[in-house]
Every structure is written in structure tokens, then in C-alpha cells.
Short mmCIF file of C-alpha atoms in Angstrom, two decimals:
data_model
loop_
_atom_site.label_atom_id
_atom_site.label_comp_id
_atom_site.label_asym_id
_atom_site.label_seq_id
_atom_site.Cartn_x
_atom_site.Cartn_y
_atom_site.Cartn_z
CA UNK A 29 136.86 146.82 8.02
CA UNK A 30 139.07 143.97 9.08
CA UNK A 31 136.66 141.20 7.93
CA UNK A 32 137.05 142.69 4.41
CA UNK A 33 140.78 143.19 4.16
CA UNK A 34 141.72 140.04 6.09
CA UNK A 35 140.96 137.78 3.13
CA UNK A 36 142.43 134.31 3.57
CA UNK A 37 142.59 131.21 1.50
CA UNK A 38 138.95 130.67 2.22
CA UNK A 39 138.20 133.36 -0.44
CA UNK A 40 140.32 131.58 -3.02
CA UNK A 41 138.56 128.30 -2.29
CA UNK A 42 135.05 129.82 -2.73
CA UNK A 43 135.99 131.27 -6.17
CA UNK A 44 136.29 127.78 -7.67
CA UNK A 45 133.41 125.50 -8.67
CA UNK A 46 134.49 122.79 -6.22
CA UNK A 47 135.03 125.53 -3.67
CA UNK A 48 131.47 126.73 -3.96
CA UNK A 49 130.26 123.23 -3.14
CA UNK A 50 132.53 123.08 -0.19
CA UNK A 51 131.42 126.57 0.84
CA UNK A 52 127.78 125.54 0.97
CA UNK A 53 128.73 122.44 3.00
CA UNK A 54 130.96 124.21 5.49
CA UNK A 55 129.37 127.61 5.97
CA UNK A 56 125.75 127.35 4.62
CA UNK A 57 125.35 131.10 4.52
CA UNK A 58 127.61 134.10 3.57
CA UNK A 59 127.32 135.42 7.07
CA UNK A 60 128.88 132.23 8.46
CA UNK A 61 131.73 132.64 5.95
CA UNK A 62 132.40 136.15 7.29
CA UNK A 63 132.28 134.90 10.92
CA UNK A 64 134.91 132.29 10.08
CA UNK A 65 137.15 134.98 8.57
CA UNK A 66 136.77 136.93 11.79
CA UNK A 67 137.60 133.90 13.97
CA UNK A 68 140.73 133.28 11.97
CA UNK A 69 141.84 136.86 12.35
CA UNK A 70 141.14 136.83 16.10
CA UNK A 71 143.97 134.27 16.39
CA UNK A 72 146.32 136.40 14.30
CA UNK A 73 145.52 139.48 16.35
CA UNK A 74 145.74 137.66 19.67
CA UNK A 75 142.33 138.60 20.81
CA UNK A 76 139.41 136.80 22.52
CA UNK A 77 135.81 137.40 21.87
CA UNK A 78 133.76 137.97 25.13
CA UNK A 79 130.39 139.10 26.39
CA UNK A 80 129.31 141.25 29.31
CA UNK A 81 125.84 141.77 30.75
CA UNK A 82 125.25 145.36 31.73
CA UNK A 83 121.87 145.79 33.30
CA UNK A 84 119.32 144.77 30.59
CA UNK A 85 121.91 144.95 27.83
CA UNK A 86 124.41 142.35 26.62
CA UNK A 87 127.60 143.73 25.15
CA UNK A 88 130.00 141.86 22.86
CA UNK A 89 133.69 142.88 22.88
CA UNK A 90 137.19 141.79 22.01
CA UNK A 91 139.99 141.71 24.54
CA UNK A 92 143.75 141.51 24.11
CA UNK A 93 146.35 141.09 26.82
CA UNK A 94 146.22 141.40 30.57
CA UNK A 95 145.67 144.60 32.61
CA UNK A 96 148.70 145.90 34.50
CA UNK A 97 149.30 148.87 36.76
CA UNK A 98 152.45 149.73 34.82
CA UNK A 99 150.70 150.64 31.58
CA UNK A 100 147.22 152.06 30.92
CA UNK A 101 144.66 149.92 29.11
CA UNK A 102 143.10 151.01 25.81
CA UNK A 103 139.46 151.23 24.88
CA UNK A 104 138.44 151.35 21.15
CA UNK A 105 135.00 152.56 19.99
CA UNK A 106 133.89 152.03 16.34
CA UNK A 107 131.72 154.20 14.15
CA UNK A 108 128.21 154.17 12.70
CA UNK A 109 127.19 150.67 11.53
CA UNK A 110 130.67 149.47 12.49
CA UNK A 111 131.73 146.79 14.94
CA UNK A 112 134.56 145.66 17.13
CA UNK A 113 136.23 143.78 14.33
CA UNK A 114 137.00 147.18 12.69
CA UNK A 115 139.91 147.37 15.08
CA UNK A 116 141.53 144.06 14.37
CA UNK A 117 144.38 145.44 12.26
CA UNK A 118 145.19 147.96 15.07
CA UNK A 119 144.85 145.36 17.83
CA UNK A 120 147.23 143.00 15.95
CA UNK A 121 149.92 145.67 15.92
CA UNK A 122 149.68 146.55 19.56
CA UNK A 123 152.61 145.34 21.64
CA UNK A 124 151.90 142.05 23.42
CA UNK A 125 152.24 143.62 26.82
CA UNK A 126 149.38 146.13 26.25
CA UNK A 127 145.84 145.46 27.40
CA UNK A 128 143.03 146.58 25.12
CA UNK A 129 139.27 146.20 24.68
CA UNK A 130 137.21 146.90 21.51
CA UNK A 131 133.51 147.00 22.22
CA UNK A 132 130.45 146.60 20.04
CA UNK A 133 128.19 149.56 20.72
CA UNK A 134 124.53 148.68 21.37
CA UNK A 135 122.73 147.91 18.16
CA UNK A 136 126.01 147.03 16.36
CA UNK A 137 127.92 143.87 15.70
CA UNK A 138 127.08 141.19 18.17
CA UNK A 139 125.61 143.56 20.77
CA UNK A 140 122.12 142.92 19.66
CA UNK A 141 120.29 145.05 22.26
CA UNK A 142 119.23 148.57 21.22
CA UNK A 143 119.39 151.86 23.13
CA UNK A 144 116.11 153.79 23.50
CA UNK A 145 118.03 157.03 23.01
CA UNK A 146 120.73 156.84 20.27
CA UNK A 147 122.14 160.35 20.84
CA UNK A 148 125.90 160.81 21.11
CA UNK A 149 125.57 161.79 24.77
CA UNK A 150 123.53 158.76 25.73
CA UNK A 151 125.82 156.42 23.86
CA UNK A 152 128.77 157.88 25.86
CA UNK A 153 126.78 157.20 29.09
CA UNK A 154 126.13 153.66 27.92
CA UNK A 155 129.85 153.05 27.29
CA UNK A 156 130.51 154.36 30.79
CA UNK A 157 128.18 151.67 32.20
CA UNK A 158 130.04 149.01 30.19
CA UNK A 159 133.43 150.30 31.34
CA UNK A 160 132.42 150.23 35.01
CA UNK A 161 130.84 146.82 34.76
CA UNK A 162 133.66 145.15 32.91
CA UNK A 163 136.14 146.67 35.35
CA UNK A 164 138.41 148.48 32.91
CA UNK A 165 141.34 149.88 34.76
CA UNK A 166 141.36 153.68 34.97
CA UNK A 167 142.60 155.99 33.72
CA UNK A 168 142.72 154.46 30.21
CA UNK A 169 143.52 155.57 26.67
CA UNK A 170 140.29 156.02 24.73
CA UNK A 171 140.15 155.86 20.91
CA UNK A 172 137.14 156.51 18.68
CA UNK A 173 136.60 156.43 14.90
CA UNK A 174 133.90 158.47 13.11
CA UNK A 175 130.77 158.33 15.28
CA UNK A 176 132.93 156.62 17.85
CA UNK A 177 135.15 159.75 17.87
CA UNK A 178 132.19 161.87 18.87
CA UNK A 179 131.22 159.38 21.54
CA UNK A 180 134.67 159.15 23.14
CA UNK A 181 134.98 162.93 23.00
CA UNK A 182 131.80 163.27 24.99
CA UNK A 183 132.93 160.45 27.30
CA UNK A 184 136.22 162.30 28.10
CA UNK A 185 134.34 165.51 28.78
CA UNK A 186 131.78 163.84 31.00
CA UNK A 187 134.10 161.45 32.90
CA UNK A 188 137.58 163.09 32.97
CA UNK A 189 138.79 160.89 35.84
CA UNK A 190 138.42 157.79 33.63
CA UNK A 191 140.63 158.94 30.75
CA UNK A 192 144.36 159.52 30.35
CA UNK A 193 144.36 160.53 26.63
CA UNK A 194 141.96 160.75 23.77
CA UNK A 195 142.58 159.82 20.12
CA UNK A 196 140.02 160.78 17.45
CA UNK A 197 140.09 159.24 14.01
CA UNK A 198 138.11 161.25 11.41
CA UNK A 199 135.48 162.06 14.04
CA UNK A 200 131.83 162.65 13.25
CA UNK A 201 131.12 166.35 13.38
CA UNK A 202 129.65 169.25 11.48
CA UNK A 203 132.29 170.39 8.98
CA UNK A 204 132.63 173.65 7.10
CA UNK A 205 132.82 171.75 3.80
CA UNK A 206 130.42 168.87 3.20
CA UNK A 207 131.95 165.53 2.40
CA UNK A 208 131.66 163.86 -0.94
CA UNK A 209 129.17 161.29 0.34
CA UNK A 210 126.96 163.93 1.94
CA UNK A 211 127.13 166.05 -1.23
CA UNK A 212 126.23 163.05 -3.40
CA UNK A 213 123.35 162.05 -1.13
CA UNK A 214 121.87 165.56 -1.16
CA UNK A 215 122.16 165.76 -4.91
CA UNK A 216 120.54 162.35 -5.36
CA UNK A 217 123.57 160.89 -7.07
CA UNK A 218 123.56 157.74 -4.93
CA UNK A 219 120.91 155.34 -3.60
CA UNK A 220 123.25 153.68 -1.15
CA UNK A 221 121.66 155.25 1.86
CA UNK A 222 118.21 154.04 0.78
CA UNK A 223 119.47 150.52 0.07
CA UNK A 224 122.24 150.20 2.67
CA UNK A 225 121.87 146.45 3.18
CA UNK A 226 122.62 145.10 -0.31
CA UNK A 227 126.00 143.73 -1.40
CA UNK A 228 126.25 146.66 -3.88
CA UNK A 229 125.74 149.12 -1.06
CA UNK A 230 128.46 147.44 0.98
CA UNK A 231 130.86 147.73 -2.00
CA UNK A 232 129.95 151.40 -2.30
CA UNK A 233 130.57 152.14 1.35
CA UNK A 234 133.91 150.36 1.29
CA UNK A 235 134.92 152.38 -1.71
CA UNK A 236 133.93 155.55 0.10
CA UNK A 237 135.84 154.71 3.20
CA UNK A 238 139.25 154.05 1.65
CA UNK A 239 141.46 155.68 -0.95
CA UNK A 240 142.45 152.30 -2.40
CA UNK A 241 139.53 150.79 -4.28
CA UNK A 242 139.17 147.07 -4.78
CA UNK A 243 136.41 144.70 -5.97
CA UNK A 244 135.58 142.19 -3.23
CA UNK A 245 134.26 138.67 -3.73
CA UNK A 246 130.40 138.58 -3.92
CA UNK A 247 130.13 136.10 -1.12
CA UNK A 248 132.02 138.43 1.20
CA UNK A 249 129.76 141.39 0.34
CA UNK A 250 126.70 139.24 0.76
CA UNK A 251 127.95 138.08 4.15
CA UNK A 252 128.55 141.58 5.45
CA UNK A 253 125.16 142.74 4.11
CA UNK A 254 123.49 139.74 5.80
CA UNK A 255 125.05 140.55 9.14
CA UNK A 256 124.16 144.26 8.83
CA UNK A 257 120.49 143.44 8.14
CA UNK A 258 120.20 142.28 11.71
CA UNK A 259 120.22 145.87 12.78
CA UNK A 260 118.41 147.42 9.84
CA UNK A 261 115.67 149.18 11.73
CA UNK A 262 118.03 150.55 14.33
CA UNK A 263 120.55 151.78 11.78
CA UNK A 264 117.77 153.78 10.12
CA UNK A 265 116.86 155.33 13.43
CA UNK A 266 120.40 156.09 14.27
CA UNK A 267 121.06 157.58 10.86
CA UNK A 268 118.39 160.18 11.29
CA UNK A 269 119.42 160.87 14.90
CA UNK A 270 122.94 161.61 13.87
CA UNK A 271 121.61 164.27 11.50
CA UNK A 272 120.21 166.30 14.36
CA UNK A 273 122.07 169.49 15.25
CA UNK A 274 122.74 168.31 18.86
CA UNK A 275 124.53 165.26 17.59
CA UNK A 276 126.38 166.85 14.67
CA UNK A 277 127.82 169.42 17.12
CA UNK A 278 128.30 167.01 20.05
CA UNK A 279 132.03 166.72 19.57
CA UNK A 280 132.50 170.46 19.00
CA UNK A 281 130.77 171.33 22.25
CA UNK A 282 132.56 168.68 24.27
CA UNK A 283 136.14 169.36 23.15
CA UNK A 284 136.68 172.53 25.21
CA UNK A 285 135.70 170.59 28.30
CA UNK A 286 138.31 167.80 27.91
CA UNK A 287 141.23 168.19 30.31
CA UNK A 288 143.46 165.45 29.02
CA UNK A 289 145.65 165.44 25.86
CA UNK A 290 143.72 165.00 22.59
CA UNK A 291 145.17 163.81 19.32
CA UNK A 292 143.19 164.02 16.12
CA UNK A 293 144.06 161.92 13.03
CA UNK A 294 142.36 162.69 9.74
CA UNK A 295 142.83 161.41 6.18
CA UNK A 296 143.12 164.25 3.70
CA UNK A 297 140.95 162.21 1.18
CA UNK A 298 138.17 161.44 3.71
CA UNK A 299 134.91 161.21 1.69
CA UNK A 300 132.69 160.48 4.75
CA UNK A 301 133.53 163.35 7.13
CA UNK A 302 135.40 166.21 5.44
CA UNK A 303 138.87 166.98 6.70
CA UNK A 304 137.82 170.64 7.16
CA UNK A 305 136.58 169.49 10.52
CA UNK A 306 140.14 170.07 11.73
CA UNK A 307 139.52 173.80 11.32
CA UNK A 308 136.70 173.61 13.82
CA UNK A 309 138.75 171.64 16.21
CA UNK A 310 141.65 174.15 16.02
CA UNK A 311 139.27 176.89 17.08
CA UNK A 312 137.44 175.21 19.92
CA UNK A 313 140.39 173.07 21.22
CA UNK A 314 143.61 174.80 20.28
CA UNK A 315 145.67 172.52 22.50
CA UNK A 316 144.62 169.43 20.55
CA UNK A 317 147.29 167.87 18.37
CA UNK A 318 146.05 167.44 14.78
CA UNK A 319 147.72 165.19 12.21
CA UNK A 320 146.47 165.13 8.65
CA UNK A 321 147.52 161.90 6.85
CA UNK A 322 148.17 162.26 3.16
CA UNK A 323 146.46 160.02 0.59
CA UNK A 324 144.29 158.31 3.26
CA UNK A 325 140.50 158.25 3.65
CA UNK A 326 138.05 157.65 6.40
CA UNK A 327 139.04 154.23 7.66
CA UNK A 328 142.50 154.95 9.12
CA UNK A 329 142.19 151.90 11.37
CA UNK A 330 142.33 149.79 8.15
CA UNK A 331 144.35 152.01 5.82
CA UNK A 332 147.23 152.83 8.15
CA UNK A 333 146.87 150.85 11.39
CA UNK A 334 150.58 151.25 12.39
CA UNK A 335 150.23 155.02 12.32
CA UNK A 336 147.19 154.70 14.57
CA UNK A 337 149.00 152.46 16.99
CA UNK A 338 152.09 154.78 17.12
CA UNK A 339 149.83 157.78 17.66
CA UNK A 340 147.81 156.20 20.44
CA UNK A 341 150.91 155.04 22.33
CA UNK A 342 152.71 158.41 21.81
CA UNK A 343 152.98 160.02 25.22
CA UNK A 344 154.08 163.46 23.86
CA UNK A 345 150.65 164.77 22.96
CA UNK A 346 149.81 168.27 23.87
CA UNK A 347 150.18 171.70 22.36
CA UNK A 348 151.49 170.84 18.92
CA UNK A 349 150.95 172.59 15.56
CA UNK A 350 148.91 170.86 12.86
CA UNK A 351 151.12 168.43 10.98
CA UNK A 352 150.91 166.08 8.01
CA UNK A 353 152.21 162.52 7.45
#
């Protein structure tokens, strides 16, 4: 999550007594502090925050660069409870001549409208409406992380004329081996899923998403939790929807229908979606390129953004054996 790892001097200021007074005067709430961190990183990444009305829904998104007929644009789709800012480290590392959009899915981030049907297939259809309305040049490179991976996989299967290549980062799917988080939840070893909007739950989820653990400033955790609470009811609805068989297997059933090159990146220490999902992908989509990244977890967009950029821009995808980095 870029808002977490992009800590600036603002954090150091807040940690002092005088800083806490200035913090209350400047930001008033932890959420405003997080928003300011994001705004500062927008500048570093060279992106602009925009909005787009699509029928009854209002989408928020980030845009970098200018479209050109010489190079395909890129579309980034985040995961469950994520947001467009999750891609800031990746967007920062994209060459200046590349055009890219990172969208807030409905019910996430600053896209405050909610879909009636939160299924993977319907979310893919909603992304299609956004793409057509915003006028994204086709075909484009589409990239999805976690739940976003399942969404873009379905998108590519449903709208093959829109897509040039597909990149999946630790995509949401039913895996032969349950992940650590799922196993802990089933065994009752964590209450994070029942109290997902507290600072403690945010810290827990950040620990689960990355191999490198760090203790974040309380104000940062409070700010993230405050922003997440805007969508509390929808996140609960979406969580249970994603547990349904049709959504857990949505990527598995769509992969054989994809006609463009697919590259799968997966951290071998992923505690959210187990890396054994690559075994399923090998069976249903043997032409997909699979790269397992050593000593990385679920949030590859934060843990190794340059690897993600290089993989997305690599034009040599195709029939390639499973490899490791």
C-alpha cells in the first residue's frame, strides 16, 4: 500500500509533541493526514487524480502520461479493500512516455458508489463500462492484483479485442493449499476479519501482505482505518460474495478463454492467496508464463515494483516454463 510505505517527513513531525499540535492544526483527522501523504506521492509518481461519471456511478482514478498510438496504454486494477494508490510505486517507475490509468473499483477508495452485484464477472463488466467511457485506447495492457487479478482475467476473456496482454499478481482464486490467513481464520486464531476497521486490524493486514514486517505510526494506521470505514458495509458484503464457488473459481474458468499472452507473478511467501494457485493455472492455461518471486508476499506492487514494471512491459510473454526470481 503506497500510502503506508511512502512515509515522508510528515510522519517524523507527528511523532513529536510539537508535531502532534501541528498535526491537529493542519490535518484535524488521521484520514486527512493519509490524504496528504497520497497527494505528495502523486507528485513524485507523476500522476493526476481524476474522476469519471459512468451512468449512475462516479469513478475515481489516477492517470499518468499521454496516450499515443506508438505504445499501448496500461490499466491497473487493485484488489479487495484496495485502492488506486496501491499502484503508486509501480506508476512512479513506469517510463515517462507510457500512459497508464489506475482505477478505484466501485465501493473502494474514492469511488463511493456501490455495485448491486459484487461478483467477479459483474465487476469486470463494470470496468468495461469505465474503460469505454473514459476512452482508454485499445488494445491495452491490463494488470490486476489479488481480486483485481480475477477481475482482469475475466475482462480479458469477455472482451478479447480490448486487451493486448494480461498480467496477474497473486490473483484471487481457489488454491490447492489454503493460505496462512485463511487457515488462521478457519481455526479462530485471528479476529482481524471480524474487526477489519481498527488500527490493529490494519497493522495485521499489512503484516500479512508483505514479507518484511514493520510497525507503522499509530496516526497512519488510524487514518487508513478511518478511510476504510467509509465502505464498511460493502466490504462485508463483498467478503462473503468472494467466498462463493463461482467467484473463487472465476479466474480458473476464464483463463482457458483468454487469447492474448498471460504472465502470472506470485510471491512464494504469499500468506493471503497461496502460491499453489500456480499449479491450477499451469493445468488450465499451459501457455501462461508463470514467475514465482522468492522471499516476497502478496503485495508485489509494493514489495518489488520494478519487477512488476519490467514484467508488464516485457513483450516476450508466451509459452515459457515456470521460473523463479
